[in-house]
């Protein structure tokens, strides 16, 4: 905790809605740690979708079927795909330092870059 939260974020009910100030706060960051409260196959919440909506890259742990619902294979960093937290940290550092690689994780914002057939056919 190197800086106090803005007063309006101290109320945790703000974080569950679509409060514009909260969304702007989330959108300032390149990455967003998105950890679900439960590891259930079909349990995906705003913890995943909100950062994507705001243009952040989620670092996600939760649903085992999440890939079925993602726009493409490189829109989210899936924690479970790494052998160790060290490997994950190194990957994030590399991505943070390479704007071209990082921007690939935001390509889904261009409709032609959505490659998940399940979403395209639905």
PDB file of C-alpha atoms in Angstrom:
ATOM      1  CA  UNK A   1       0.000   0.000   0.000  1.00  0.00           C
ATOM      2  CA  UNK A   2       2.186   2.827  -1.243  1.00  0.00           C
ATOM      3  CA  UNK A   3      -0.697   5.221  -1.781  1.00  0.00           C
ATOM      4  CA  UNK A   4      -4.105   5.492  -0.132  1.00  0.00           C
ATOM      5  CA  UNK A   5      -7.130   4.663  -2.266  1.00  0.00           C
ATOM      6  CA  UNK A   6      -9.216   7.597  -3.410  1.00  0.00           C
ATOM      7  CA  UNK A   7     -12.026   8.106  -0.898  1.00  0.00           C
ATOM      8  CA  UNK A   8     -14.737   7.096  -3.394  1.00  0.00           C
ATOM      9  CA  UNK A   9     -13.128   3.644  -3.792  1.00  0.00           C
ATOM     10  CA  UNK A  10     -13.153   2.837  -0.088  1.00  0.00           C
ATOM     11  CA  UNK A  11     -16.816   1.819  -0.361  1.00  0.00           C
ATOM     12  CA  UNK A  12     -16.619  -1.723  -1.752  1.00  0.00           C
ATOM     13  CA  UNK A  13     -20.090  -1.462  -3.294  1.00  0.00           C
ATOM     14  CA  UNK A  14     -18.536   0.873  -5.888  1.00  0.00           C
ATOM     15  CA  UNK A  15     -16.377  -1.996  -7.133  1.00  0.00           C
ATOM     16  CA  UNK A  16     -19.360  -4.197  -7.913  1.00  0.00           C
ATOM     17  CA  UNK A  17     -21.119  -1.720 -10.167  1.00  0.00           C
ATOM     18  CA  UNK A  18     -20.234   0.236 -13.256  1.00  0.00           C
ATOM     19  CA  UNK A  19     -19.399   3.452 -11.418  1.00  0.00           C
ATOM     20  CA  UNK A  20     -17.582   5.683 -13.912  1.00  0.00           C
ATOM     21  CA  UNK A  21     -14.938   6.743 -11.419  1.00  0.00           C
ATOM     22  CA  UNK A  22     -14.164   3.129 -10.579  1.00  0.00           C
ATOM     23  CA  UNK A  23     -14.034   2.150 -14.247  1.00  0.00           C
ATOM     24  CA  UNK A  24     -11.610   5.007 -14.943  1.00  0.00           C
ATOM     25  CA  UNK A  25      -9.463   3.858 -12.033  1.00  0.00           C
ATOM     26  CA  UNK A  26      -9.326   0.309 -13.434  1.00  0.00           C
ATOM     27  CA  UNK A  27      -8.579   1.566 -16.946  1.00  0.00           C
ATOM     28  CA  UNK A  28      -5.361   3.323 -15.891  1.00  0.00           C
ATOM     29  CA  UNK A  29      -3.476   0.047 -15.614  1.00  0.00           C
ATOM     30  CA  UNK A  30      -2.016  -2.251 -18.271  1.00  0.00           C
ATOM     31  CA  UNK A  31      -2.709  -5.411 -16.284  1.00  0.00           C
ATOM     32  CA  UNK A  32      -5.441  -6.430 -13.886  1.00  0.00           C
ATOM     33  CA  UNK A  33      -5.255  -9.373 -11.511  1.00  0.00           C
ATOM     34  CA  UNK A  34      -8.572 -11.201 -11.968  1.00  0.00           C
ATOM     35  CA  UNK A  35      -9.027 -14.013  -9.460  1.00  0.00           C
ATOM     36  CA  UNK A  36     -12.451 -15.594  -9.169  1.00  0.00           C
ATOM     37  CA  UNK A  37     -13.822 -16.462  -5.732  1.00  0.00           C
ATOM     38  CA  UNK A  38     -14.385 -20.040  -6.873  1.00  0.00           C
ATOM     39  CA  UNK A  39     -12.821 -22.385  -9.416  1.00  0.00           C
ATOM     40  CA  UNK A  40     -15.955 -23.621 -11.167  1.00  0.00           C
ATOM     41  CA  UNK A  41     -16.142 -24.436 -14.898  1.00  0.00           C
ATOM     42  CA  UNK A  42     -18.867 -21.933 -15.743  1.00  0.00           C
ATOM     43  CA  UNK A  43     -18.160 -19.230 -13.157  1.00  0.00           C
ATOM     44  CA  UNK A  44     -16.804 -16.095 -14.841  1.00  0.00           C
ATOM     45  CA  UNK A  45     -17.585 -12.713 -13.372  1.00  0.00           C
ATOM     46  CA  UNK A  46     -16.911  -9.030 -13.812  1.00  0.00           C
ATOM     47  CA  UNK A  47     -13.441  -9.727 -12.461  1.00  0.00           C
ATOM     48  CA  UNK A  48     -12.611 -11.026 -15.953  1.00  0.00           C
ATOM     49  CA  UNK A  49     -14.859  -8.921 -18.183  1.00  0.00           C
ATOM     50  CA  UNK A  50     -14.471  -5.489 -16.567  1.00  0.00           C
ATOM     51  CA  UNK A  51     -10.727  -5.103 -17.257  1.00  0.00           C
ATOM     52  CA  UNK A  52     -11.230  -6.281 -20.834  1.00  0.00           C
ATOM     53  CA  UNK A  53     -13.941  -3.677 -21.275  1.00  0.00           C
ATOM     54  CA  UNK A  54     -11.597  -1.021 -19.888  1.00  0.00           C
ATOM     55  CA  UNK A  55      -8.641  -2.024 -22.085  1.00  0.00           C
ATOM     56  CA  UNK A  56      -6.547  -3.803 -19.458  1.00  0.00           C
ATOM     57  CA  UNK A  57      -5.090  -7.270 -19.868  1.00  0.00           C
ATOM     58  CA  UNK A  58      -6.550  -9.594 -17.234  1.00  0.00           C
ATOM     59  CA  UNK A  59      -4.224 -12.002 -15.463  1.00  0.00           C
ATOM     60  CA  UNK A  60      -6.876 -14.611 -14.798  1.00  0.00           C
ATOM     61  CA  UNK A  61      -7.476 -17.615 -12.580  1.00  0.00           C
ATOM     62  CA  UNK A  62     -10.914 -19.133 -12.351  1.00  0.00           C
ATOM     63  CA  UNK A  63     -13.097 -21.036 -14.775  1.00  0.00           C
ATOM     64  CA  UNK A  64     -11.491 -24.015 -16.504  1.00  0.00           C
ATOM     65  CA  UNK A  65     -13.672 -23.311 -19.556  1.00  0.00           C
ATOM     66  CA  UNK A  66     -12.785 -19.627 -19.850  1.00  0.00           C
ATOM     67  CA  UNK A  67     -11.008 -20.137 -23.195  1.00  0.00           C
ATOM     68  CA  UNK A  68     -14.357 -21.140 -24.709  1.00  0.00           C
ATOM     69  CA  UNK A  69     -15.608 -17.594 -24.138  1.00  0.00           C
ATOM     70  CA  UNK A  70     -12.581 -15.438 -24.905  1.00  0.00           C
ATOM     71  CA  UNK A  71     -12.427 -13.440 -28.158  1.00  0.00           C
ATOM     72  CA  UNK A  72      -9.170 -15.097 -29.198  1.00  0.00           C
ATOM     73  CA  UNK A  73      -6.290 -17.105 -27.761  1.00  0.00           C
ATOM     74  CA  UNK A  74      -4.329 -14.036 -26.688  1.00  0.00           C
ATOM     75  CA  UNK A  75      -6.782 -11.704 -24.954  1.00  0.00           C
ATOM     76  CA  UNK A  76      -6.142 -12.868 -21.377  1.00  0.00           C
ATOM     77  CA  UNK A  77      -3.111 -14.166 -19.503  1.00  0.00           C
ATOM     78  CA  UNK A  78      -4.213 -17.459 -17.974  1.00  0.00           C
ATOM     79  CA  UNK A  79      -2.316 -18.149 -14.764  1.00  0.00           C
ATOM     80  CA  UNK A  80      -2.851 -21.907 -15.007  1.00  0.00           C
ATOM     81  CA  UNK A  81      -0.902 -22.041 -18.287  1.00  0.00           C
ATOM     82  CA  UNK A  82       2.352 -21.256 -16.482  1.00  0.00           C
ATOM     83  CA  UNK A  83       4.495 -23.827 -14.684  1.00  0.00           C
ATOM     84  CA  UNK A  84       5.318 -21.441 -11.852  1.00  0.00           C
ATOM     85  CA  UNK A  85       4.586 -17.963 -10.585  1.00  0.00           C
ATOM     86  CA  UNK A  86       8.165 -17.084 -11.514  1.00  0.00           C
ATOM     87  CA  UNK A  87       7.430 -17.978 -15.155  1.00  0.00           C
ATOM     88  CA  UNK A  88       4.252 -15.910 -15.010  1.00  0.00           C
ATOM     89  CA  UNK A  89       6.093 -12.907 -13.548  1.00  0.00           C
ATOM     90  CA  UNK A  90       8.795 -13.109 -16.211  1.00  0.00           C
ATOM     91  CA  UNK A  91       6.151 -13.264 -18.940  1.00  0.00           C
ATOM     92  CA  UNK A  92       4.331 -10.224 -17.560  1.00  0.00           C
ATOM     93  CA  UNK A  93       7.585  -8.252 -17.309  1.00  0.00           C
ATOM     94  CA  UNK A  94       8.454  -9.144 -20.900  1.00  0.00           C
ATOM     95  CA  UNK A  95       4.987  -8.162 -22.104  1.00  0.00           C
ATOM     96  CA  UNK A  96       5.152  -4.891 -20.165  1.00  0.00           C
ATOM     97  CA  UNK A  97       8.404  -3.946 -21.889  1.00  0.00           C
ATOM     98  CA  UNK A  98       7.282  -4.825 -25.422  1.00  0.00           C
ATOM     99  CA  UNK A  99       4.481  -2.610 -26.720  1.00  0.00           C
ATOM    100  CA  UNK A 100       3.972  -4.724 -29.842  1.00  0.00           C
ATOM    101  CA  UNK A 101       3.476  -7.935 -27.864  1.00  0.00           C
ATOM    102  CA  UNK A 102       1.303  -6.137 -25.316  1.00  0.00           C
ATOM    103  CA  UNK A 103      -0.941  -4.604 -27.977  1.00  0.00           C
ATOM    104  CA  UNK A 104      -1.589  -8.078 -29.370  1.00  0.00           C
ATOM    105  CA  UNK A 105      -3.574  -8.754 -26.174  1.00  0.00           C
ATOM    106  CA  UNK A 106      -5.909  -5.880 -27.076  1.00  0.00           C
ATOM    107  CA  UNK A 107      -6.472  -6.883 -30.714  1.00  0.00           C
ATOM    108  CA  UNK A 108      -9.883  -8.356 -29.896  1.00  0.00           C
ATOM    109  CA  UNK A 109     -11.172  -4.782 -29.734  1.00  0.00           C
ATOM    110  CA  UNK A 110     -11.012  -4.882 -33.533  1.00  0.00           C
ATOM    111  CA  UNK A 111     -13.885  -7.161 -34.613  1.00  0.00           C
ATOM    112  CA  UNK A 112     -11.844  -8.819 -37.371  1.00  0.00           C
ATOM    113  CA  UNK A 113      -9.370 -10.048 -34.714  1.00  0.00           C
ATOM    114  CA  UNK A 114     -12.027 -12.069 -32.882  1.00  0.00           C
ATOM    115  CA  UNK A 115     -11.261 -15.640 -33.880  1.00  0.00           C
ATOM    116  CA  UNK A 116     -13.333 -17.670 -31.396  1.00  0.00           C
ATOM    117  CA  UNK A 117     -15.787 -19.460 -33.684  1.00  0.00           C
ATOM    118  CA  UNK A 118     -18.151 -20.125 -30.789  1.00  0.00           C
ATOM    119  CA  UNK A 119     -18.613 -16.380 -30.379  1.00  0.00           C
ATOM    120  CA  UNK A 120     -18.711 -15.615 -34.079  1.00  0.00           C
ATOM    121  CA  UNK A 121     -21.332 -18.245 -34.870  1.00  0.00           C
ATOM    122  CA  UNK A 122     -23.478 -17.522 -31.774  1.00  0.00           C
TER     123      UNK A 122
END
